[in-house]
Coordinates of C-alpha atoms in Angstrom, one line a residue:
Chain A
M1 CA 200.2 146.9 86.6
R2 CA 197.9 149.0 88.8
S3 CA 200.7 150.9 90.3
G4 CA 201.8 151.6 86.8
V5 CA 198.5 153.3 86.1
L6 CA 198.9 155.4 89.2
R7 CA 202.4 156.4 88.3
R8 CA 201.2 157.6 84.9
V9 CA 198.4 159.5 86.4
L10 CA 200.8 161.3 88.7
R11 CA 202.9 162.4 85.7
I12 CA 199.9 164.5 84.5
R13 CA 200.3 168.1 85.7
S14 CA 196.6 168.8 86.3
A15 CA 196.3 165.5 88.3
Q16 CA 199.2 166.6 90.5
I17 CA 197.5 169.9 91.3
A18 CA 194.2 168.1 91.9
L19 CA 195.9 165.7 94.3
V20 CA 197.6 168.4 96.2
I21 CA 194.3 170.2 96.7
L22 CA 192.6 167.0 97.8
L23 CA 195.3 166.3 100.3
G24 CA 194.8 169.7 101.7
I25 CA 191.0 169.0 102.0
A26 CA 191.8 165.7 103.6
V27 CA 193.8 167.5 106.3
L28 CA 190.8 169.7 106.9
V29 CA 188.6 166.7 107.2
V30 CA 190.9 164.7 109.5
F31 CA 191.7 167.5 111.9
G32 CA 188.6 169.6 111.4
S33 CA 187.7 171.9 114.3
S34 CA 191.0 171.2 116.1
I35 CA 193.0 173.2 113.6
A36 CA 190.3 175.9 113.2
P37 CA 191.9 179.2 114.3
Q38 CA 188.9 180.2 116.5
D39 CA 185.8 178.6 118.0
P40 CA 183.4 178.2 115.0
L41 CA 180.4 178.7 117.3
H42 CA 181.6 181.8 119.2
Q43 CA 179.5 184.8 118.5
D44 CA 181.1 188.2 118.7
V45 CA 178.3 190.8 118.6
A46 CA 180.8 193.6 118.3
R47 CA 182.0 192.3 115.0
L48 CA 179.1 191.4 112.8
L49 CA 179.5 191.0 109.0
Q50 CA 183.1 192.2 108.9
G51 CA 185.4 192.0 106.0
P52 CA 188.7 190.1 106.0
S53 CA 191.1 191.3 108.7
G54 CA 194.1 190.0 110.7
A55 CA 191.9 188.6 113.4
H56 CA 189.4 187.1 110.9
W57 CA 191.0 186.1 107.7
L58 CA 187.7 185.5 105.9
G59 CA 185.7 188.0 107.9
T60 CA 182.7 187.3 110.2
D61 CA 179.1 186.3 109.5
Y62 CA 175.9 187.9 110.6
L63 CA 176.4 186.5 114.1
G64 CA 180.0 187.6 114.3
R65 CA 181.3 184.1 113.9
D66 CA 184.7 183.5 112.3
V67 CA 184.0 182.4 108.7
L68 CA 187.4 180.6 108.2
S69 CA 186.9 178.6 111.4
R70 CA 183.4 177.6 110.3
L71 CA 184.6 176.5 106.9
V72 CA 187.5 174.5 108.4
A73 CA 185.3 172.9 111.1
G74 CA 182.5 172.2 108.6
S75 CA 184.8 170.2 106.3
R76 CA 184.4 166.9 108.1
L77 CA 180.6 166.6 107.8
S78 CA 180.6 168.0 104.3
V79 CA 183.1 165.6 102.9
L80 CA 182.6 162.5 105.0
T81 CA 178.9 162.2 104.3
A82 CA 179.6 162.4 100.6
V83 CA 182.1 159.6 101.1
E84 CA 179.4 157.6 102.9
A85 CA 177.0 158.0 100.0
V86 CA 179.6 156.8 97.5
A87 CA 180.7 153.8 99.6
A88 CA 177.0 152.8 99.9
A89 CA 176.6 153.2 96.1
L90 CA 179.7 151.2 95.5
V91 CA 178.4 148.2 97.5
V92 CA 174.9 148.4 96.2
G93 CA 175.9 149.1 92.6
A94 CA 179.2 147.4 91.8
L95 CA 178.6 144.0 93.3
P96 CA 175.3 143.4 91.4
G97 CA 177.1 144.9 88.3
L98 CA 179.8 142.1 88.6
A99 CA 177.1 139.5 89.4
S100 CA 174.9 140.4 86.4
V101 CA 177.6 139.3 84.0
F102 CA 177.9 135.8 85.6
F103 CA 174.5 135.0 86.9
G104 CA 172.4 134.6 83.9
R105 CA 170.0 136.5 81.7
W106 CA 167.2 136.9 84.2
F107 CA 169.3 138.4 86.9
D108 CA 170.8 140.7 84.3
F109 CA 167.4 141.7 82.9
I110 CA 165.8 142.5 86.3
A111 CA 168.9 144.3 87.6
N112 CA 168.9 146.4 84.4
R113 CA 165.3 147.4 84.6
L114 CA 165.7 148.3 88.3
T115 CA 168.7 150.5 87.6
D116 CA 166.8 152.2 84.7
A117 CA 164.0 152.9 87.1
I118 CA 166.2 154.3 89.9
M119 CA 168.1 156.5 87.5
T120 CA 165.0 158.5 86.6
L121 CA 164.3 159.5 90.2
P122 CA 165.2 163.1 91.0
T123 CA 167.9 162.5 93.6
L124 CA 167.8 165.8 95.4
V125 CA 164.1 165.8 95.9
F126 CA 164.3 162.3 97.2
A127 CA 167.1 163.3 99.5
I128 CA 164.9 166.0 101.0
A129 CA 162.1 163.5 101.4
F130 CA 164.4 161.0 103.1
T131 CA 165.1 163.6 105.9
A132 CA 161.3 163.6 106.5
V133 CA 161.4 159.9 107.1
L134 CA 164.9 159.1 108.4
G135 CA 165.2 162.1 110.6
N136 CA 167.2 165.3 110.1
R137 CA 170.6 163.6 110.2
M138 CA 173.0 163.6 107.3
T139 CA 174.4 160.0 107.5
P140 CA 171.1 158.0 107.0
V141 CA 170.1 160.5 104.3
M142 CA 173.3 160.1 102.4
L143 CA 173.2 156.3 102.6
A144 CA 169.8 156.6 100.9
V145 CA 171.3 158.9 98.3
G146 CA 174.0 156.2 97.8
F147 CA 171.2 153.9 96.8
L148 CA 169.9 156.4 94.3
I149 CA 173.4 156.9 92.6
S150 CA 174.3 153.1 92.7
P151 CA 173.0 152.6 89.1
Y152 CA 176.0 154.4 87.8
F153 CA 178.3 151.9 89.5
F154 CA 176.2 149.1 88.3
R155 CA 176.4 150.2 84.7
V156 CA 180.1 150.9 84.7
T157 CA 181.0 147.7 86.5
R158 CA 178.7 145.6 84.3
A159 CA 180.1 147.1 81.1
A160 CA 183.7 146.6 82.2
A161 CA 183.1 143.1 83.6
L162 CA 181.3 142.1 80.3
Q163 CA 184.4 143.1 78.4
Y164 CA 186.8 141.1 80.5
A165 CA 184.5 138.1 81.0
Q166 CA 184.8 137.4 77.3
E167 CA 188.6 137.1 77.5
P168 CA 190.0 133.7 76.5
Y169 CA 191.7 133.2 79.9
V170 CA 188.4 133.6 81.6
D171 CA 186.9 130.9 79.4
A172 CA 189.9 128.8 80.0
A173 CA 189.5 129.1 83.8
R174 CA 185.9 128.2 83.5
L175 CA 186.8 125.1 81.4
F176 CA 189.3 124.1 84.1
G177 CA 186.3 123.9 86.4
V178 CA 187.1 127.0 88.5
S179 CA 183.9 128.3 90.2
R180 CA 182.2 131.4 89.0
V181 CA 182.9 133.3 92.2
R182 CA 186.6 132.5 92.0
V183 CA 186.9 133.5 88.3
V184 CA 185.3 136.8 89.1
G185 CA 187.4 137.3 92.2
T186 CA 190.8 136.4 90.7
H187 CA 190.5 137.5 87.1
V188 CA 187.8 140.1 86.7
V189 CA 187.7 142.2 89.9
G190 CA 191.3 143.5 89.5
K191 CA 190.7 144.5 85.9
V192 CA 187.4 146.3 86.7
L193 CA 188.8 148.2 89.7
P194 CA 190.4 151.2 87.8
T195 CA 187.1 151.8 86.0
V196 CA 185.2 151.7 89.2
L197 CA 187.7 154.2 90.7
V198 CA 187.0 156.6 87.9
T199 CA 183.3 156.4 88.6
A200 CA 183.9 156.7 92.4
A201 CA 185.8 160.0 91.9
T202 CA 183.1 161.4 89.7
A203 CA 180.3 160.2 92.0
L204 CA 182.1 161.7 95.0
A205 CA 182.2 165.1 93.3
G206 CA 178.4 164.7 92.6
A207 CA 177.7 163.6 96.2
L208 CA 179.6 166.5 97.5
L209 CA 177.4 168.9 95.5
T210 CA 174.3 167.1 96.8
V211 CA 175.6 167.5 100.4
S212 CA 176.3 171.2 99.8
S213 CA 172.8 171.6 98.3
L214 CA 171.1 169.9 101.3
T215 CA 173.1 171.8 103.9
F216 CA 172.5 175.0 101.9
L217 CA 168.8 174.4 102.3
G218 CA 169.4 173.7 106.1
I219 CA 168.6 170.1 105.7
G220 CA 170.5 167.3 107.5
V221 CA 172.2 169.5 110.0
V222 CA 171.1 171.1 113.2
P223 CA 172.2 174.7 113.6
P224 CA 174.6 176.1 114.7
A225 CA 176.8 173.1 113.4
P226 CA 178.9 174.6 110.6
T227 CA 178.9 173.1 107.0
W228 CA 180.1 174.5 103.6
G229 CA 176.6 174.8 102.3
G230 CA 175.4 176.3 105.5
V231 CA 178.1 179.1 105.5
L232 CA 177.0 179.9 102.0
S233 CA 173.3 180.2 102.9
S234 CA 173.9 182.1 106.2
D235 CA 175.2 185.1 104.2
L236 CA 172.4 185.1 101.7
N237 CA 170.3 187.8 103.3
F238 CA 173.3 190.1 103.7
L239 CA 174.6 190.1 100.1
S240 CA 174.1 193.9 99.8
Q241 CA 176.5 194.4 102.7
L242 CA 178.9 191.5 102.0
P243 CA 178.7 190.7 98.2
W244 CA 182.0 188.8 98.4
A245 CA 180.9 186.5 101.3
P246 CA 179.7 183.5 99.2
L247 CA 183.1 183.4 97.5
A248 CA 185.0 181.4 100.1
P249 CA 182.5 178.6 100.7
A250 CA 181.7 178.4 96.9
A251 CA 185.4 178.2 96.1
L252 CA 185.9 175.4 98.6
I253 CA 183.1 173.4 97.1
M254 CA 184.2 174.0 93.6
L255 CA 187.9 173.2 94.3
T256 CA 187.1 169.9 95.9
A257 CA 184.5 168.8 93.3
G258 CA 186.7 170.1 90.5
S259 CA 189.8 168.4 91.7
L260 CA 187.9 165.1 91.9
N261 CA 186.6 165.5 88.4
I262 CA 190.1 166.4 87.1
L263 CA 191.5 163.3 88.8
A264 CA 188.7 161.1 87.3
D265 CA 189.5 162.5 83.9
A266 CA 193.2 161.9 84.2
L267 CA 192.6 158.4 85.5
R268 CA 190.1 157.7 82.6
D269 CA 192.6 158.9 80.0
T270 CA 195.4 156.9 81.5
I271 CA 193.6 153.6 81.6
G272 CA 191.8 154.3 78.4
T273 CA 188.4 153.0 79.5
S274 CA 185.7 153.3 77.0
G275 CA 183.3 154.7 79.7
P276 CA 180.7 157.3 78.8
P277 CA 181.9 159.4 75.8
V278 CA 183.1 162.6 77.6
V279 CA 185.4 165.2 76.2
R280 CA 188.6 165.4 78.2
A281 CA 187.2 168.4 80.0
G282 CA 190.5 170.3 79.8
A283 CA 192.0 168.0 82.3
I284 CA 195.1 167.3 80.3
T285 CA 196.4 168.7 77.0
D286 CA 197.3 166.7 74.0
Q287 CA 200.9 167.3 74.6
E288 CA 200.7 165.7 78.0
V289 CA 198.9 162.7 76.5
D290 CA 201.8 162.2 74.1
R291 CA 204.2 162.4 76.9
V292 CA 202.4 159.8 78.9
D293 CA 202.3 157.5 75.8
E294 CA 206.0 157.8 75.3
H295 CA 206.6 156.3 78.8
P296 CA 204.6 153.2 79.0
A297 CA 204.1 151.7 82.4
A298 CA 207.3 150.2 83.8
Chain B
M1 CA 171.8 144.5 69.8
R2 CA 168.2 143.6 70.1
I3 CA 165.3 144.9 68.3
V4 CA 162.5 146.0 70.6
S5 CA 159.3 147.6 69.5
S6 CA 158.5 150.9 71.0
S7 CA 155.4 149.6 72.8
S8 CA 157.4 146.8 74.5
R9 CA 160.1 149.3 75.4
L10 CA 157.4 151.4 77.0
F11 CA 156.3 148.3 79.0
T12 CA 159.7 147.1 80.0
I13 CA 161.1 150.4 81.0
F14 CA 158.4 152.9 81.9
V15 CA 156.0 150.6 83.8
P16 CA 158.7 149.4 86.2
V17 CA 159.9 152.9 86.6
V18 CA 156.5 154.2 87.5
L19 CA 155.7 151.3 89.8
L20 CA 159.1 151.5 91.5
S21 CA 159.0 155.3 92.0
T22 CA 155.5 155.2 93.4
F23 CA 156.4 152.3 95.7
I24 CA 159.5 154.0 97.0
T25 CA 157.4 157.2 97.4
Y26 CA 154.8 155.4 99.4
G27 CA 157.3 153.2 101.3
L28 CA 158.9 156.3 102.6
G29 CA 155.8 157.2 104.4
A30 CA 155.5 153.7 105.9
L31 CA 159.2 153.8 106.9
S32 CA 158.9 156.9 108.9
N33 CA 158.8 156.3 112.6
S34 CA 156.8 159.3 113.2
N35 CA 153.3 158.7 114.2
P36 CA 151.2 161.3 112.3
A37 CA 148.2 160.9 114.6
A38 CA 150.3 161.6 117.7
A39 CA 152.0 164.5 115.9
V40 CA 148.8 166.1 114.8
L41 CA 147.0 165.6 118.1
G42 CA 149.8 166.8 120.3
D43 CA 150.5 166.1 124.0
T44 CA 146.9 165.7 125.1
A45 CA 146.2 162.7 122.8
T46 CA 144.7 159.6 124.4
P47 CA 145.4 156.2 122.9
A48 CA 141.8 156.1 121.8
D49 CA 142.2 159.4 119.9
I50 CA 145.3 158.1 118.2
K51 CA 143.5 154.9 117.2
R52 CA 140.6 156.9 115.7
M53 CA 143.1 159.2 113.9
D54 CA 145.0 156.2 112.6
H55 CA 141.8 154.8 111.2
Q56 CA 140.9 158.1 109.6
F57 CA 144.4 158.2 107.9
G58 CA 144.0 154.5 106.9
L59 CA 147.2 153.6 108.9
D60 CA 145.6 150.6 110.6
K61 CA 145.6 148.4 107.5
P62 CA 148.4 146.1 106.1
F63 CA 151.1 147.9 104.1
L64 CA 150.4 146.5 100.7
V65 CA 146.7 147.2 101.1
Q66 CA 147.5 150.8 102.1
F67 CA 149.8 151.1 99.0
V68 CA 147.1 149.8 96.6
H69 CA 144.5 152.1 98.1
W70 CA 146.9 155.0 97.9
L71 CA 147.8 154.2 94.3
G72 CA 144.1 154.0 93.4
R73 CA 143.4 157.4 94.9
V74 CA 146.5 158.9 93.2
L75 CA 145.2 157.6 89.9
H76 CA 142.0 159.5 90.6
G77 CA 144.0 162.7 91.3
D78 CA 143.7 162.5 95.1
L79 CA 147.0 162.8 96.9
G80 CA 145.5 163.1 100.3
H81 CA 145.5 166.0 102.8
S82 CA 148.3 167.6 104.7
Y83 CA 148.6 166.2 108.2
F84 CA 148.8 169.6 109.7
T85 CA 146.8 172.1 107.6
G86 CA 144.3 169.7 106.2
I87 CA 144.7 171.4 102.8
P88 CA 144.4 168.9 99.9
V89 CA 148.0 168.1 98.6
T90 CA 146.9 168.5 95.0
Q91 CA 145.8 172.1 95.8
S92 CA 149.2 173.0 97.5
I93 CA 151.1 171.4 94.6
G94 CA 148.8 173.0 92.0
Q95 CA 149.6 176.5 93.3
R96 CA 153.4 175.9 93.2
F97 CA 153.7 173.7 90.2
P98 CA 153.5 176.6 87.5
V99 CA 156.6 178.2 89.1
D100 CA 158.8 175.1 88.6
L101 CA 157.3 174.1 85.3
S102 CA 157.9 177.6 83.8
L103 CA 161.4 177.7 85.4
T104 CA 162.4 174.2 84.2
L105 CA 161.1 174.8 80.7
L106 CA 162.9 178.1 80.4
A107 CA 166.1 176.5 81.7
L108 CA 165.7 173.7 79.1
V109 CA 165.4 176.3 76.3
F110 CA 168.6 178.0 77.6
A111 CA 170.4 174.6 77.9
V112 CA 169.6 173.8 74.3
I113 CA 170.6 177.2 73.0
L114 CA 173.8 177.6 75.1
G115 CA 174.8 174.0 75.0
G116 CA 174.0 173.6 71.3
A117 CA 175.9 176.7 70.2
A118 CA 178.9 175.8 72.4
G119 CA 178.9 172.2 71.2
V120 CA 178.7 173.2 67.5
L121 CA 181.3 175.9 67.8
A122 CA 183.7 173.6 69.6
A123 CA 183.3 170.8 67.0
V124 CA 183.6 173.1 64.0
R125 CA 186.6 174.9 65.4
Q126 CA 188.0 171.7 66.8
G127 CA 191.4 172.2 68.5
S128 CA 191.3 176.0 68.3
W129 CA 191.3 178.3 71.3
I130 CA 187.5 178.5 71.1
D131 CA 187.3 174.7 71.5
R132 CA 189.8 174.7 74.4
G133 CA 187.9 177.7 76.0
I134 CA 184.6 175.9 75.8
T135 CA 186.0 172.7 77.1
A136 CA 187.6 174.5 80.1
I137 CA 184.5 176.5 80.9
S138 CA 182.5 173.2 80.7
A139 CA 184.9 171.6 83.2
V140 CA 184.4 174.5 85.6
F141 CA 180.6 174.4 85.4
T142 CA 180.4 170.6 86.1
S143 CA 182.0 171.4 89.5
V144 CA 179.6 174.2 90.5
P145 CA 176.2 173.4 92.0
A146 CA 173.3 175.4 90.4
F147 CA 172.6 177.3 93.7
V148 CA 176.2 178.7 93.8
I149 CA 175.8 180.0 90.2
G150 CA 172.5 181.4 91.4
V151 CA 174.1 183.3 94.3
G152 CA 176.8 184.6 91.9
L153 CA 174.2 185.9 89.5
V154 CA 172.3 187.6 92.3
V155 CA 175.5 189.3 93.5
V156 CA 176.5 190.5 90.1
F157 CA 173.2 191.3 88.3
A158 CA 170.9 192.1 91.2
T159 CA 172.9 193.7 94.1
K160 CA 175.7 195.3 92.0
L161 CA 174.3 196.1 88.6
H162 CA 170.6 196.3 89.5
V163 CA 169.5 195.0 86.1
A164 CA 167.4 192.1 87.4
P165 CA 165.3 191.5 90.5
S166 CA 167.0 189.2 93.1
S167 CA 163.8 187.5 94.3
G168 CA 160.1 187.2 93.9
Y169 CA 157.7 185.7 91.3
V170 CA 155.1 187.0 88.9
G171 CA 152.9 184.5 87.0
P172 CA 153.5 184.3 83.2
T173 CA 149.8 185.0 82.6
T174 CA 149.7 188.0 84.9
D175 CA 152.6 189.9 83.3
P176 CA 154.8 188.0 80.8
Q177 CA 157.5 190.6 80.8
R178 CA 158.0 190.8 84.6
W179 CA 157.7 187.0 84.7
L180 CA 160.7 186.7 82.3
Q181 CA 162.6 189.3 84.4
H182 CA 162.2 187.3 87.6
M183 CA 162.9 183.9 85.9
L184 CA 165.9 184.9 83.8
L185 CA 168.6 184.6 86.5
P186 CA 167.3 181.4 88.2
A187 CA 166.7 179.8 84.7
I188 CA 170.3 180.6 83.6
A189 CA 171.6 179.3 86.9
I190 CA 170.1 175.8 86.6
S191 CA 170.5 175.6 82.8
L192 CA 174.3 175.7 82.8
E193 CA 174.9 172.1 84.1
P194 CA 172.6 170.5 81.4
A195 CA 174.1 172.9 78.9
V196 CA 177.5 171.6 79.6
G197 CA 176.2 168.0 79.2
V198 CA 174.7 168.9 75.8
A199 CA 177.8 170.8 74.6
R200 CA 180.2 167.9 75.5
Q201 CA 178.0 165.3 73.9
L202 CA 177.3 167.4 70.8
R203 CA 181.0 168.2 70.3
T204 CA 182.0 164.5 70.5
A205 CA 179.1 163.3 68.2
L206 CA 179.6 166.2 65.7
V207 CA 183.3 165.7 65.5
H208 CA 182.6 162.0 64.7
E209 CA 179.9 162.9 62.1
L210 CA 182.0 165.5 60.4
R211 CA 184.6 162.8 59.6
Q212 CA 182.1 160.6 57.9
N213 CA 182.1 159.9 54.2
Y214 CA 178.7 161.4 53.6
V215 CA 179.9 164.8 54.9
T216 CA 182.9 164.7 52.5
G217 CA 180.5 163.6 49.8
A218 CA 178.2 166.6 50.4
V219 CA 181.1 169.0 50.5
V220 CA 182.5 167.6 47.2
R221 CA 179.1 167.9 45.6
G222 CA 179.4 171.6 46.3
L223 CA 176.7 172.0 49.1
H224 CA 177.0 175.0 51.2
P225 CA 179.0 174.3 54.4
S226 CA 176.3 175.5 56.7
R227 CA 173.8 173.2 54.9
V228 CA 176.1 170.3 55.4
L229 CA 176.5 171.1 59.0
F230 CA 173.0 171.9 60.0
G231 CA 171.1 169.8 57.5
H232 CA 173.2 166.7 57.6
A233 CA 175.8 166.3 60.3
L234 CA 173.9 168.1 63.1
R235 CA 170.8 166.0 62.5
N236 CA 172.7 162.8 63.0
A237 CA 174.7 164.2 65.9
A238 CA 171.8 165.6 67.8
G239 CA 170.5 162.2 69.0
P240 CA 173.1 161.6 71.8
A241 CA 172.8 165.2 72.9
L242 CA 169.1 164.8 73.2
T243 CA 169.6 161.6 75.2
V244 CA 171.9 163.5 77.6
L245 CA 169.4 166.3 77.9
G246 CA 166.8 163.8 78.9
A247 CA 169.1 162.3 81.5
Q248 CA 169.7 165.8 82.9
V249 CA 166.0 166.4 83.7
P250 CA 166.3 164.9 87.2
F251 CA 169.2 167.2 87.9
L252 CA 167.4 170.1 86.4
I253 CA 164.5 169.6 88.8
G254 CA 166.9 169.1 91.7
G255 CA 168.6 172.4 90.7
A256 CA 165.3 174.1 90.5
V257 CA 164.4 173.0 94.0
V258 CA 167.5 174.5 95.6
T259 CA 167.7 177.5 93.3
E260 CA 164.1 178.5 94.4
T261 CA 165.5 179.2 97.8
V262 CA 168.2 181.5 96.4
F263 CA 165.6 183.6 94.5
S264 CA 162.7 183.2 97.0
L265 CA 160.5 181.6 94.4
P266 CA 157.3 180.0 95.9
G267 CA 157.8 176.6 94.2
L268 CA 157.7 172.9 94.9
G269 CA 161.2 172.9 96.5
Q270 CA 160.1 175.3 99.3
L271 CA 157.0 173.1 99.8
A272 CA 159.2 169.9 99.9
V273 CA 161.7 171.4 102.4
S274 CA 159.1 172.8 104.8
S275 CA 156.9 169.7 104.7
A276 CA 160.0 167.5 105.2
E277 CA 160.9 169.5 108.3
Q278 CA 157.4 169.1 109.7
R279 CA 157.3 165.4 108.6
D280 CA 154.2 166.1 106.7
I281 CA 154.4 162.8 104.8
P282 CA 151.4 163.2 102.4
V283 CA 152.8 166.5 101.1
V284 CA 156.3 165.1 100.8
Q285 CA 154.9 162.1 98.9
G286 CA 152.9 164.4 96.6
V287 CA 156.0 166.4 95.7
L288 CA 158.0 163.3 95.1
L289 CA 155.3 161.8 92.9
V290 CA 154.8 164.9 90.8
T291 CA 158.6 165.5 90.2
S292 CA 159.1 161.8 89.4
V293 CA 156.2 161.8 86.9
I294 CA 157.7 165.0 85.3
V295 CA 161.0 163.2 84.9
I296 CA 159.4 160.1 83.4
L297 CA 157.3 162.2 81.0
A298 CA 160.4 164.1 80.0
N299 CA 162.1 160.8 79.2
L300 CA 159.1 159.7 77.1
V301 CA 159.3 163.0 75.2
V302 CA 163.0 162.5 74.6
N303 CA 162.4 159.0 73.3
A304 CA 159.7 160.2 71.0
G305 CA 162.1 162.9 69.8
L306 CA 164.8 160.4 69.2
G307 CA 162.5 158.3 67.1
K308 CA 161.6 161.4 65.0
L309 CA 165.2 162.5 64.6
R310 CA 166.5 159.1 63.5
P311 CA 163.9 156.5 62.7
R312 CA 166.2 153.6 63.4
A313 CA 167.3 154.9 66.8
G314 CA 163.8 154.7 68.1
A315 CA 163.5 151.0 67.4
V316 CA 166.9 149.7 68.6
T317 CA 168.1 149.4 72.1
A318 CA 171.6 148.3 73.1

């Protein structure tokens, strides 16, 4: 059933493009600085602020460092810390979301009020504050950010679990004396998973933007370590000489976040979750929806 | 659905929110391994000096006692003093707050105008190229952080076209026209994300409303289409968009904090970043508290607005 959903997502053109882009990003993340054409930290004072050339495809920055190499080498930190935040949010949010459906009104009430509270906190300002407390390292800060975005997983999981928990076969299992934990594990988790995946993809795009913002501010990284946001900010004082300089790092951030959003939209349309009412965001056209509907999952 | 009066809603939602955010804010300071006394006194500090300093900062008392004392002082408008400069935190924040307040308010206005217009256009011309165009542009802007838009605006309008200043700040009371010139680009940069949220939500809600019987009825009775749209359908569709706008306020403030750096605006974000680097905990706590309170107040305003817009929406929670 789940592989059917995936197969249908893969038939959508925009999802195919998004997946190819994300695979490319994944290669950058896995191999990072080892496939960078040059040393991302090497300063060449003879070639400061140069435009694209054969030797430097994306030019050099204000210290004469190769921009392409810095972007490639910076991929790992930029993407992996975002993944860490989402993984933390998944654990902190989705598990209580499942539990809230099965562990009584009080648990549900308290968990809901807590998530209401957390959702009103300004994430980025808190992330900046976390660096004051947890030290200027990305991982602990992004784990804390994961806590702040966990309410989204809580809400989505809770809503989906509520829907499936009222199915007759769940009642039947309960009547047969199957324990709550087993009912959740065998009957509900699998059904809720696609919905959680959609949220994870959207949250990953959001976390990526948070990481970029923090590294842009110079927070969470120690110079001269390269990051996507850092490459963007290092050119900021030289915009009059290099007006095109922000293009490459900005494009990298946008492509990654955009692909994740497109994938999330395609997945959402395919599984038809009720989720938050969002317009299809141009992810797929009506024609493609029809085509998907003509070929139900094998 | 459960009927909850607005006062109990206030109690069940906003009191825990305020308590939790203040607790996290204060807890952050307690969590920090840094010893402010040692940091302030430097290398030459003796243990006795540190003990005296700890006492002066109130760091030698149990955590909960410290929290209650701190909360009491905060309620009296005292956010403590910077560990390093000794300047009262309220003073530092007071100087920078107008920058972010005017920036955020201007961005909210832009978000409502841009998002509202785009949402209504897309809904009225549903399925047309205008609708598709707006939907596609919306998709792009959800994947672009505000500071990237800010950098783009600087490149195009400040360094290339020279039609707007790229940095600096003039107070709105000093010179309103120059204030607007300096605020225009940063406000647009941070307004686009909430504008997209408003546009998407408004389109969905308006498409739904336009299919309702009362709209058909109004059209059949011969009411002018614009009156049906703005007087009837939009009024009912605006609720969800307003809720989305309220939910966007934390992101708006986050966007403002980062975008300040792009435009060199002397706002709370710069203060937060510099004090976080120095581990100046009272200042960090102060900024957190003020921004959280703004978000909570914005939510209260949105709730009040929802109540006014649709009397039954204010009294019902899911």
